[in-house]
């Protein structure tokens, strides 16, 4: 008896794509795949991640003319396919991209075993001459469904939650949908890397899915509400009340803050979703995230919350103007640059200096990262209220300081250094660092100055420093650095837009600063990480 001949149901293009996927699975292990997808993770982080997941399979979407005979065709090509099962998640994704043209066409999944792993073949049947041929062409070009998959080996909810956080915040991956597959009893979570490759985590059982794209977008769009909620928490000093008396009810907090009880209860509920508070039995407690909003503590972020919820919040309403023109929105909305605007309004100026002091935690390691043994005179150029210079003077008794600033900033600096008994070891100089910088220093500081300006003004400031310095003198620059790889996560990326909008400046990569320093006559020698994602750049005058 002659068996029926199985007709080829896959194109040569799709067969080539399948064999390429098989080769990838056969030649790559977990570490290699993680390194390719998430190069921002350190080797230690990849080692740690690899203890909780394994490279399971890679996937490819193909377009046979029918699901019938697909397994026979794969066997004829020397592969070992399992049975065809339905794919709800992929079909929904295709439907979102292509709409009604899919009709009621099914999408199947076939797993092909490869050396203990597999290739996951998604199959959308495309009958010859059907309208789905355009879908197949578009999907082959975009490879939307191609991905690598990792099976999470640690049970429970804690490890998967930690993996999701690490992969997104440190690895730079973005959530890209997913859902529960009841045919396999697994939750599949998709992620997309900065270079547009996709991978998935496969979690045994049913897990809380990540937000769908529309919900995730709504969360981003309502970020302004979160800013104002935090500012309201700061204005009402809720953190102070809860730090002094943990477990207060909304009614008690309302009496102590002079707020409407119902309205305050609604704000408190929102703050719990933001992670600043927790609630239990009608009472509220500060979280570690909420504690920096207390006043009167070192590195309190209370003034920053008021600043970001006040004048800087308002200027962001003009961000489109900044993007269209390249000019800061603050001046567009308030009629002048924010430095003179704050200088003419003592209340705002004082708030600004308190807000800058709130970030002084980044200065903590600086006096211990640099050799000050041969340093006698430190010149702090544009040193604000003297927070960094004060730390250097406290750590090194033999050092004297010079602080160059605008008159209103010098008053704040005198007050701060006098309160610490350091004013007698510091000379306060009124001046403009674009015109001249005091000479005679062994070491010069530029802390959070250069990011306020565009490149031409930065070069002017650096050249004034170089003119005042002897060859071999050192310059320390404190700034947030943009990641060299576009798409990598960093707080500096958000601050870069903030600088555009509010002062007309920018954050820069280390390579960008290296170029500016070299053009001004400096050699960048080393860099160190600082708290709050800042960096210390150490340069020498050539």
Short mmCIF file of C-alpha atoms in Angstrom, two decimals:
data_model
loop_
_atom_site.label_atom_id
_atom_site.label_comp_id
_atom_site.label_asym_id
_atom_site.label_seq_id
_atom_site.Cartn_x
_atom_site.Cartn_y
_atom_site.Cartn_z
CA UNK A 1 0.00 0.00 0.00
CA UNK A 2 1.42 3.36 -1.02
CA UNK A 3 1.33 6.12 1.65
CA UNK A 4 0.10 9.55 0.52
CA UNK A 5 2.87 11.98 -0.30
CA UNK A 6 2.99 14.91 2.13
CA UNK A 7 3.16 18.10 0.12
CA UNK A 8 5.60 20.79 1.22
CA UNK A 9 3.64 23.39 3.20
CA UNK A 10 6.52 25.73 4.14
CA UNK A 11 8.43 28.11 1.90
CA UNK A 12 12.19 27.86 1.57
CA UNK A 13 12.41 31.22 3.36
CA UNK A 14 10.56 29.87 6.39
CA UNK A 15 12.55 26.62 6.40
CA UNK A 16 15.77 28.66 6.43
CA UNK A 17 14.48 30.71 9.36
CA UNK A 18 13.60 27.54 11.28
CA UNK A 19 17.04 25.98 10.70
CA UNK A 20 18.70 29.25 11.78
CA UNK A 21 16.72 29.09 15.05
CA UNK A 22 17.72 25.45 15.56
CA UNK A 23 21.39 26.33 15.09
CA UNK A 24 21.13 29.18 17.60
CA UNK A 25 19.61 26.96 20.28
CA UNK A 26 22.25 24.29 19.71
CA UNK A 27 25.20 26.70 20.06
CA UNK A 28 24.12 29.09 22.85
CA UNK A 29 23.79 28.64 26.61
CA UNK A 30 22.07 30.80 29.23
CA UNK A 31 25.06 33.06 29.89
CA UNK A 32 25.65 33.71 26.18
CA UNK A 33 22.03 34.60 25.50
CA UNK A 34 21.83 36.92 28.52
CA UNK A 35 25.06 38.65 27.47
CA UNK A 36 23.71 39.21 23.95
CA UNK A 37 20.30 40.47 25.04
CA UNK A 38 21.25 42.46 28.15
CA UNK A 39 24.85 43.69 27.88
CA UNK A 40 24.22 46.29 30.62
CA UNK A 41 24.03 43.55 33.24
CA UNK A 42 27.38 42.87 34.91
CA UNK A 43 28.89 39.39 34.80
CA UNK A 44 28.00 38.98 38.48
CA UNK A 45 24.39 39.95 37.82
CA UNK A 46 24.19 37.48 34.93
CA UNK A 47 25.59 34.78 37.22
CA UNK A 48 22.94 35.57 39.81
CA UNK A 49 20.13 35.63 37.24
CA UNK A 50 21.33 32.30 35.84
CA UNK A 51 20.74 30.65 39.21
CA UNK A 52 17.01 31.28 38.81
CA UNK A 53 16.36 30.72 35.11
CA UNK A 54 17.65 28.77 32.13
CA UNK A 55 17.65 29.38 28.40
CA UNK A 56 14.70 27.28 27.29
CA UNK A 57 13.98 27.95 23.63
CA UNK A 58 13.94 30.42 20.82
CA UNK A 59 10.90 31.18 18.68
CA UNK A 60 10.05 31.88 15.08
CA UNK A 61 6.75 32.64 13.34
CA UNK A 62 6.20 30.83 10.02
CA UNK A 63 3.40 30.71 7.50
CA UNK A 64 2.51 27.26 6.13
CA UNK A 65 -0.37 27.00 3.71
CA UNK A 66 -2.09 24.80 6.29
CA UNK A 67 -1.51 23.39 9.77
CA UNK A 68 -2.31 19.96 8.36
CA UNK A 69 0.92 18.18 7.47
CA UNK A 70 3.11 20.71 9.29
CA UNK A 71 4.64 18.13 11.63
CA UNK A 72 5.25 15.73 8.74
CA UNK A 73 7.02 18.49 6.83
CA UNK A 74 9.26 19.24 9.83
CA UNK A 75 10.12 15.56 10.25
CA UNK A 76 11.01 15.34 6.57
CA UNK A 77 13.55 18.12 7.26
CA UNK A 78 15.20 16.04 9.98
CA UNK A 79 13.52 17.75 12.96
CA UNK A 80 11.65 16.25 15.91
CA UNK A 81 8.40 18.16 16.38
CA UNK A 82 5.84 17.65 19.13
CA UNK A 83 2.09 18.03 18.58
CA UNK A 84 0.46 21.24 17.35
CA UNK A 85 -1.31 23.19 20.12
CA UNK A 86 -3.18 26.53 19.94
CA UNK A 87 -1.43 29.81 20.78
CA UNK A 88 -3.85 32.31 22.27
CA UNK A 89 -1.25 34.96 23.16
CA UNK A 90 0.42 35.14 19.73
CA UNK A 91 -2.92 35.16 17.94
CA UNK A 92 -4.06 38.10 20.07
CA UNK A 93 -0.82 39.94 19.31
CA UNK A 94 -1.26 39.37 15.57
CA UNK A 95 -4.88 40.52 15.77
CA UNK A 96 -3.81 43.77 17.48
CA UNK A 97 -1.26 44.42 14.75
CA UNK A 98 -3.30 43.42 11.70
CA UNK A 99 -6.96 43.69 12.69
CA UNK A 100 -9.90 41.92 11.04
CA UNK A 101 -7.82 40.53 8.14
CA UNK A 102 -6.93 37.59 10.41
CA UNK A 103 -10.57 36.53 10.59
CA UNK A 104 -10.86 33.31 12.57
CA UNK A 105 -7.51 31.93 11.41
CA UNK A 106 -5.88 29.83 14.16
CA UNK A 107 -2.27 30.09 15.27
CA UNK A 108 -0.53 26.86 16.24
CA UNK A 109 2.57 26.12 18.30
CA UNK A 110 4.96 23.27 17.56
CA UNK A 111 7.98 22.59 19.79
CA UNK A 112 11.02 21.07 18.07
CA UNK A 113 13.44 19.38 20.49
CA UNK A 114 17.10 20.49 20.21
CA UNK A 115 19.70 19.17 22.68
CA UNK A 116 17.55 19.50 25.78
CA UNK A 117 16.03 22.79 24.63
CA UNK A 118 13.62 23.53 21.83
CA UNK A 119 12.62 25.82 19.02
CA UNK A 120 9.09 27.14 19.43
CA UNK A 121 7.50 27.41 16.00
CA UNK A 122 4.41 29.60 15.76
CA UNK A 123 2.43 28.82 12.63
CA UNK A 124 -0.21 31.05 11.02
CA UNK A 125 -1.78 29.24 8.06
CA UNK A 126 -1.69 31.35 4.89
CA UNK A 127 -3.61 29.72 2.05
CA UNK A 128 -2.27 30.66 -1.40
CA UNK A 129 -3.95 33.76 -2.77
CA UNK A 130 -5.42 34.82 0.58
CA UNK A 131 -5.21 38.29 2.07
CA UNK A 132 -2.94 36.88 4.74
CA UNK A 133 0.03 36.85 2.37
CA UNK A 134 0.60 40.54 3.13
CA UNK A 135 0.56 39.72 6.85
CA UNK A 136 3.18 37.02 6.32
CA UNK A 137 5.42 39.37 4.35
CA UNK A 138 5.20 42.08 7.02
CA UNK A 139 5.83 39.66 9.89
CA UNK A 140 8.84 38.04 8.22
CA UNK A 141 10.38 41.48 7.72
CA UNK A 142 9.71 42.72 11.27
CA UNK A 143 10.26 39.42 13.16
CA UNK A 144 7.86 40.62 15.86
CA UNK A 145 7.42 37.15 17.35
CA UNK A 146 11.07 36.03 17.20
CA UNK A 147 12.43 35.81 20.71
CA UNK A 148 14.55 33.90 23.17
CA UNK A 149 12.80 32.35 26.16
CA UNK A 150 13.97 31.65 29.69
CA UNK A 151 12.24 29.23 32.05
CA UNK A 152 12.18 30.47 35.63
CA UNK A 153 13.29 27.61 37.86
CA UNK A 154 12.63 29.16 41.27
CA UNK A 155 9.09 28.61 42.55
CA UNK A 156 6.87 31.21 44.19
CA UNK A 157 6.30 34.89 43.48
CA UNK A 158 9.31 36.56 45.12
CA UNK A 159 12.09 35.51 42.72
CA UNK A 160 10.05 36.28 39.55
CA UNK A 161 9.27 39.74 40.94
CA UNK A 162 12.95 40.35 41.61
CA UNK A 163 13.91 39.12 38.16
CA UNK A 164 11.43 41.46 36.52
CA UNK A 165 12.86 44.41 38.46
CA UNK A 166 16.47 43.52 37.68
CA UNK A 167 15.84 42.89 33.99
CA UNK A 168 14.04 46.20 33.53
CA UNK A 169 15.89 48.59 35.85
CA UNK A 170 19.43 47.23 35.42
CA UNK A 171 19.13 45.37 32.14
CA UNK A 172 17.19 48.10 30.34
CA UNK A 173 14.45 45.74 29.08
CA UNK A 174 10.91 47.06 28.64
CA UNK A 175 7.77 44.98 29.36
CA UNK A 176 6.02 44.02 26.13
CA UNK A 177 2.84 42.17 27.08
CA UNK A 178 2.16 38.54 27.85
CA UNK A 179 -0.42 36.46 29.64
CA UNK A 180 -1.47 33.08 30.98
CA UNK A 181 -1.43 30.02 28.71
CA UNK A 182 -3.88 27.49 30.17
CA UNK A 183 -2.80 24.80 27.67
CA UNK A 184 0.66 24.70 29.28
CA UNK A 185 -0.24 26.19 32.70
CA UNK A 186 2.46 28.86 32.38
CA UNK A 187 2.46 32.63 32.50
CA UNK A 188 4.47 34.11 29.64
CA UNK A 189 5.91 37.61 30.10
CA UNK A 190 7.43 39.32 27.07
CA UNK A 191 10.19 41.96 27.20
CA UNK A 192 11.85 44.09 24.54
CA UNK A 193 15.50 45.18 24.67
CA UNK A 194 16.83 48.59 23.67
CA UNK A 195 17.92 47.21 20.28
CA UNK A 196 14.40 45.85 19.67
CA UNK A 197 15.05 42.19 20.34
CA UNK A 198 12.50 40.29 22.39
CA UNK A 199 12.70 37.67 25.08
CA UNK A 200 10.24 36.05 27.43
CA UNK A 201 10.09 34.68 30.94
CA UNK A 202 8.07 31.52 31.41
CA UNK A 203 6.67 31.23 34.94
CA UNK A 204 4.98 27.97 36.03
CA UNK A 205 1.34 28.53 36.94
CA UNK A 206 -0.72 31.71 36.90
CA UNK A 207 0.99 34.98 37.84
CA UNK A 208 -0.08 38.59 37.90
CA UNK A 209 0.58 39.86 34.37
CA UNK A 210 2.50 42.99 33.59
CA UNK A 211 0.33 45.89 32.39
CA UNK A 212 -0.84 45.73 28.80
CA UNK A 213 0.65 48.44 26.55
CA UNK A 214 -2.32 50.81 26.85
CA UNK A 215 -2.45 50.50 30.63
CA UNK A 216 1.31 50.93 30.86
CA UNK A 217 1.07 54.07 28.72
CA UNK A 218 -1.66 55.47 30.95
CA UNK A 219 0.65 54.92 33.92
CA UNK A 220 3.34 56.96 32.20
CA UNK A 221 0.88 59.69 31.19
CA UNK A 222 -0.30 60.14 34.77
CA UNK A 223 3.22 60.65 36.08
CA UNK A 224 2.47 64.35 36.50
CA UNK A 225 -0.23 63.41 39.00
CA UNK A 226 2.33 61.47 41.03
CA UNK A 227 4.64 64.52 41.07
CA UNK A 228 1.86 66.66 42.49
CA UNK A 229 0.80 63.98 44.99
CA UNK A 230 4.37 63.87 46.34
CA UNK A 231 4.47 67.69 46.45
CA UNK A 232 1.19 67.73 48.38
CA UNK A 233 2.59 65.15 50.81
CA UNK A 234 5.61 67.41 51.29
CA UNK A 235 3.54 70.59 51.76
CA UNK A 236 1.32 68.88 54.34
CA UNK A 237 4.43 67.39 56.03
CA UNK A 238 2.75 64.01 56.19
CA UNK A 239 6.13 62.28 56.46
CA UNK A 240 6.96 64.28 59.60
CA UNK A 241 3.63 63.43 61.23
CA UNK A 242 3.96 59.71 60.48
CA UNK A 243 7.62 59.60 61.51
CA UNK A 244 6.72 61.05 64.91
CA UNK A 245 3.52 59.02 65.34
CA UNK A 246 3.43 55.89 63.15
CA UNK A 247 0.01 54.40 62.50
CA UNK A 248 -2.15 57.54 62.40
CA UNK A 249 -5.60 57.37 60.82
CA UNK A 250 -6.68 59.62 57.97
CA UNK A 251 -8.98 61.55 60.31
CA UNK A 252 -6.15 62.21 62.78
CA UNK A 253 -3.80 63.25 59.97
CA UNK A 254 -6.50 65.53 58.61
CA UNK A 255 -6.81 67.31 61.98
CA UNK A 256 -3.04 67.68 62.28
CA UNK A 257 -2.54 68.95 58.73
CA UNK A 258 -5.70 71.05 58.44
CA UNK A 259 -6.94 68.96 55.51
CA UNK A 260 -10.36 67.72 54.48
CA UNK A 261 -10.62 64.15 55.86
CA UNK A 262 -12.20 62.57 52.79
CA UNK A 263 -9.87 64.31 50.34
CA UNK A 264 -6.83 63.43 52.43
CA UNK A 265 -7.91 59.78 52.62
CA UNK A 266 -8.01 59.68 48.81
CA UNK A 267 -4.54 61.23 48.60
CA UNK A 268 -3.19 58.73 51.15
CA UNK A 269 -4.61 55.83 49.16
CA UNK A 270 -2.84 57.14 46.03
CA UNK A 271 0.43 57.57 47.95
CA UNK A 272 0.24 53.92 49.03
CA UNK A 273 0.06 52.85 45.36
CA UNK A 274 3.16 54.98 44.73
CA UNK A 275 5.00 53.10 47.47
CA UNK A 276 5.49 56.06 49.83
CA UNK A 277 3.06 54.76 52.46
CA UNK A 278 1.54 51.48 53.61
CA UNK A 279 -1.87 51.09 55.22
CA UNK A 280 -3.25 48.57 57.68
CA UNK A 281 -6.55 48.61 59.56
CA UNK A 282 -7.21 52.20 58.57
CA UNK A 283 -3.82 53.50 59.73
CA UNK A 284 -0.87 54.72 57.68
CA UNK A 285 2.89 54.18 57.94
CA UNK A 286 5.90 55.60 56.10
CA UNK A 287 7.85 53.31 53.79
CA UNK A 288 11.60 53.63 53.26
CA UNK A 289 10.80 55.40 49.99
CA UNK A 290 8.65 57.95 51.81
CA UNK A 291 11.09 58.62 54.66
CA UNK A 292 13.36 61.05 52.71
CA UNK A 293 10.40 63.49 52.63
CA UNK A 294 10.88 64.19 56.34
CA UNK A 295 12.21 67.65 57.13
CA UNK A 296 15.20 68.44 59.30
CA UNK A 297 17.15 65.33 58.31
CA UNK A 298 20.40 65.09 56.40
CA UNK A 299 19.77 64.76 52.67
CA UNK A 300 16.02 65.40 53.09
CA UNK A 301 14.32 65.46 49.68
CA UNK A 302 11.49 67.62 51.02
CA UNK A 303 12.70 70.81 49.26
CA UNK A 304 13.20 68.92 45.99
CA UNK A 305 9.59 67.70 46.15
CA UNK A 306 8.41 71.32 46.52
CA UNK A 307 10.68 72.54 43.72
CA UNK A 308 9.72 69.76 41.30
CA UNK A 309 6.05 70.26 42.13
CA UNK A 310 6.35 74.06 41.83
CA UNK A 311 8.30 76.20 39.34
CA UNK A 312 10.02 73.29 37.62
CA UNK A 313 6.69 71.48 37.25
CA UNK A 314 5.20 74.55 35.60
CA UNK A 315 8.08 74.88 33.15
CA UNK A 316 7.57 71.32 31.92
CA UNK A 317 4.28 72.48 30.44
CA UNK A 318 6.49 74.21 27.86
CA UNK A 319 8.56 71.14 26.99
CA UNK A 320 7.21 71.06 23.43
CA UNK A 321 8.49 74.62 22.99
CA UNK A 322 11.94 73.46 24.12
CA UNK A 323 11.92 70.51 21.74
CA UNK A 324 10.83 72.67 18.81
CA UNK A 325 13.24 75.53 19.44
CA UNK A 326 16.07 74.06 21.52
CA UNK A 327 15.47 76.86 24.07
CA UNK A 328 14.59 76.39 27.73
CA UNK A 329 10.88 76.43 28.54
CA UNK A 330 11.47 78.13 31.89
CA UNK A 331 12.54 81.40 30.23
CA UNK A 332 9.69 81.07 27.72
CA UNK A 333 7.10 80.79 30.49
CA UNK A 334 8.64 83.10 33.11
CA UNK A 335 10.36 85.71 30.95
CA UNK A 336 13.91 85.07 32.15
CA UNK A 337 16.43 82.31 32.88
CA UNK A 338 15.78 80.53 36.15
CA UNK A 339 19.01 81.71 37.86
CA UNK A 340 18.09 85.46 37.78
CA UNK A 341 14.41 84.58 38.28
CA UNK A 342 15.20 82.79 41.56
CA UNK A 343 17.74 85.44 42.58
CA UNK A 344 15.04 88.13 42.43
CA UNK A 345 12.67 86.05 44.58
CA UNK A 346 14.36 85.25 47.88
CA UNK A 347 11.82 82.61 48.87
CA UNK A 348 12.34 80.63 45.67
CA UNK A 349 16.09 81.21 45.82
CA UNK A 350 16.26 79.78 49.32
CA UNK A 351 14.15 76.79 48.23
CA UNK A 352 16.49 76.20 45.28
CA UNK A 353 19.59 76.17 47.51
CA UNK A 354 17.90 73.82 49.98
CA UNK A 355 16.93 71.56 47.06
CA UNK A 356 20.51 71.49 45.79
CA UNK A 357 21.69 70.58 49.30
CA UNK A 358 19.20 67.69 49.26
CA UNK A 359 21.35 66.01 46.60
CA UNK A 360 24.58 66.54 48.53
CA UNK A 361 24.63 62.84 49.39
CA UNK A 362 26.45 62.37 46.09
CA UNK A 363 29.42 64.29 47.54
CA UNK A 364 29.93 61.95 50.51
CA UNK A 365 32.72 59.77 49.03
CA UNK A 366 34.55 62.53 47.12
CA UNK A 367 37.07 63.57 49.85
CA UNK A 368 38.14 59.92 50.16
CA UNK A 369 38.38 59.08 46.46
CA UNK A 370 41.13 61.61 45.77
CA UNK A 371 44.60 62.03 47.24
CA UNK A 372 44.62 65.39 49.04
CA UNK A 373 48.02 64.92 50.70
CA UNK A 374 49.74 67.41 48.39
CA UNK A 375 46.79 69.78 48.15
CA UNK A 376 46.89 73.06 50.06
CA UNK A 377 44.34 75.20 48.21
CA UNK A 378 41.06 74.03 46.69
CA UNK A 379 39.14 76.36 44.36
CA UNK A 380 35.41 75.55 44.16
CA UNK A 381 34.15 77.10 40.92
CA UNK A 382 30.41 77.80 41.06
CA UNK A 383 30.18 75.81 44.27
CA UNK A 384 26.65 76.91 45.24
CA UNK A 385 26.14 76.74 48.99
CA UNK A 386 29.55 75.11 49.49
CA UNK A 387 28.26 71.60 50.27
CA UNK A 388 31.13 69.82 48.46
CA UNK A 389 33.85 72.23 49.61
CA UNK A 390 32.67 71.87 53.22
CA UNK A 391 33.08 68.09 53.02
CA UNK A 392 36.61 68.48 51.68
CA UNK A 393 37.55 70.97 54.41
CA UNK A 394 36.09 68.78 57.17
CA UNK A 395 37.95 65.71 55.92
CA UNK A 396 41.34 67.44 55.41
CA UNK A 397 42.39 69.92 58.11
CA UNK A 398 45.40 71.19 56.14
CA UNK A 399 43.33 72.38 53.15
CA UNK A 400 42.07 75.93 52.61
CA UNK A 401 39.21 76.71 50.27
CA UNK A 402 38.13 79.40 47.84
CA UNK A 403 34.49 79.55 46.76
CA UNK A 404 33.60 81.47 43.58
CA UNK A 405 29.89 82.23 43.18
CA UNK A 406 27.20 84.84 42.53
CA UNK A 407 26.49 87.21 45.45
CA UNK A 408 23.20 85.59 46.52
CA UNK A 409 24.72 82.11 46.47
CA UNK A 410 27.74 83.27 48.50
CA UNK A 411 25.47 84.40 51.31
CA UNK A 412 24.02 80.90 51.58
CA UNK A 413 27.53 79.41 51.47
CA UNK A 414 28.84 81.73 54.21
CA UNK A 415 25.95 80.70 56.44
CA UNK A 416 26.49 77.00 55.80
CA UNK A 417 30.25 77.01 56.33
CA UNK A 418 30.03 79.29 59.39
CA UNK A 419 27.57 76.86 60.98
CA UNK A 420 30.24 74.17 60.65
CA UNK A 421 33.11 76.41 61.84
CA UNK A 422 34.75 76.27 58.42
CA UNK A 423 34.33 79.86 57.23
CA UNK A 424 37.74 80.92 58.61
CA UNK A 425 39.43 78.44 56.28
CA UNK A 426 37.51 79.65 53.23
CA UNK A 427 37.71 82.76 51.06
CA UNK A 428 34.46 83.83 49.40
CA UNK A 429 34.88 85.43 45.98
CA UNK A 430 32.13 87.11 43.98
CA UNK A 431 32.58 86.56 40.28
CA UNK A 432 31.59 85.10 36.93
CA UNK A 433 33.32 81.86 36.01
CA UNK A 434 32.89 82.60 32.31
CA UNK A 435 35.13 85.67 32.74
CA UNK A 436 37.82 84.52 35.16
CA UNK A 437 38.63 81.94 37.84
CA UNK A 438 40.90 82.49 40.87
CA UNK A 439 44.44 81.21 40.39
CA UNK A 440 46.85 79.52 42.76
CA UNK A 441 44.83 76.38 43.41
CA UNK A 442 46.24 72.90 43.65
CA UNK A 443 42.87 71.35 42.92
CA UNK A 444 39.73 72.80 41.29
CA UNK A 445 36.12 71.67 41.70
CA UNK A 446 33.31 71.93 39.15
CA UNK A 447 30.30 70.33 40.76
CA UNK A 448 27.00 70.23 38.84
CA UNK A 449 28.06 73.31 36.85
CA UNK A 450 28.76 72.07 33.34
CA UNK A 451 25.36 70.41 32.88
CA UNK A 452 23.74 73.85 33.17
CA UNK A 453 25.25 74.96 29.86
CA UNK A 454 25.62 74.02 26.22
CA UNK A 455 28.99 72.96 24.87
CA UNK A 456 30.28 76.39 23.87
CA UNK A 457 29.70 77.82 27.36
CA UNK A 458 31.17 74.67 28.94
CA UNK A 459 34.33 75.14 26.90
CA UNK A 460 34.53 78.77 28.06
CA UNK A 461 34.25 77.69 31.73
CA UNK A 462 36.82 74.92 31.30
CA UNK A 463 39.23 77.27 29.51
CA UNK A 464 38.94 79.87 32.30
CA UNK A 465 39.83 77.07 34.74
CA UNK A 466 42.75 75.96 32.56
CA UNK A 467 44.07 79.55 32.38
CA UNK A 468 44.09 79.74 36.18
CA UNK A 469 45.77 76.35 36.70
CA UNK A 470 49.38 75.22 36.56
CA UNK A 471 50.30 72.22 34.36
CA UNK A 472 49.69 69.10 36.42
CA UNK A 473 47.02 70.75 38.58
CA UNK A 474 43.89 68.67 38.96
CA UNK A 475 40.23 69.27 38.20
CA UNK A 476 37.35 67.29 39.71
CA UNK A 477 34.04 67.33 37.87
CA UNK A 478 30.85 65.99 39.47
CA UNK A 479 27.99 65.30 37.07
CA UNK A 480 25.44 62.66 36.15
CA UNK A 481 26.61 60.73 33.08
CA UNK A 482 24.35 59.61 30.29
CA UNK A 483 24.85 55.93 29.40
CA UNK A 484 26.99 55.42 26.31
CA UNK A 485 24.42 53.02 24.85
CA UNK A 486 21.18 54.71 23.83
CA UNK A 487 18.14 53.06 25.42
CA UNK A 488 19.96 51.99 28.59
CA UNK A 489 18.17 53.01 31.77
CA UNK A 490 19.63 55.85 33.86
CA UNK A 491 18.22 58.73 35.88
CA UNK A 492 20.52 60.97 33.82
CA UNK A 493 18.27 60.43 30.79
CA UNK A 494 15.34 62.11 32.58
CA UNK A 495 17.63 64.81 33.99
CA UNK A 496 18.82 65.54 30.46
CA UNK A 497 15.28 66.51 29.46
CA UNK A 498 14.95 68.46 32.72
CA UNK A 499 18.10 70.45 31.88
CA UNK A 500 16.79 71.18 28.38
CA UNK A 501 13.48 72.39 29.76
CA UNK A 502 14.62 74.39 32.78
CA UNK A 503 18.10 75.79 32.15
CA UNK A 504 18.95 75.09 28.52
CA UNK A 505 21.78 72.74 29.49
CA UNK A 506 22.30 69.01 29.06
CA UNK A 507 23.65 65.85 30.63
CA UNK A 508 26.51 64.17 28.75
CA UNK A 509 28.25 60.85 28.33
CA UNK A 510 31.74 60.32 29.72
CA UNK A 511 33.05 60.34 26.15
CA UNK A 512 31.42 63.73 25.56
CA UNK A 513 33.06 65.18 28.69
CA UNK A 514 36.38 63.63 27.69
CA UNK A 515 36.19 65.48 24.37
CA UNK A 516 35.29 68.83 26.00
CA UNK A 517 38.06 68.47 28.58
CA UNK A 518 40.65 67.63 25.93
CA UNK A 519 39.63 70.62 23.82
CA UNK A 520 40.09 72.88 26.86
CA UNK A 521 43.52 71.45 27.72
CA UNK A 522 42.74 68.66 30.18
CA UNK A 523 43.31 64.90 30.18
CA UNK A 524 40.58 62.82 31.79
CA UNK A 525 42.38 60.23 33.90
CA UNK A 526 39.80 58.37 36.00
CA UNK A 527 36.10 58.30 36.88
CA UNK A 528 34.27 57.01 39.95
CA UNK A 529 30.62 56.23 40.63
CA UNK A 530 28.96 58.37 43.30
CA UNK A 531 25.62 58.06 45.15
CA UNK A 532 22.40 59.14 43.38
CA UNK A 533 23.85 57.91 40.07
CA UNK A 534 26.37 60.74 39.88
CA UNK A 535 29.99 60.39 38.78
CA UNK A 536 33.33 61.98 39.68
CA UNK A 537 35.61 62.76 36.73
CA UNK A 538 39.27 63.32 37.59
CA UNK A 539 41.22 65.39 35.04
CA UNK A 540 44.71 66.93 34.89
CA UNK A 541 45.83 70.19 33.31
CA UNK A 542 48.11 69.33 30.39
#
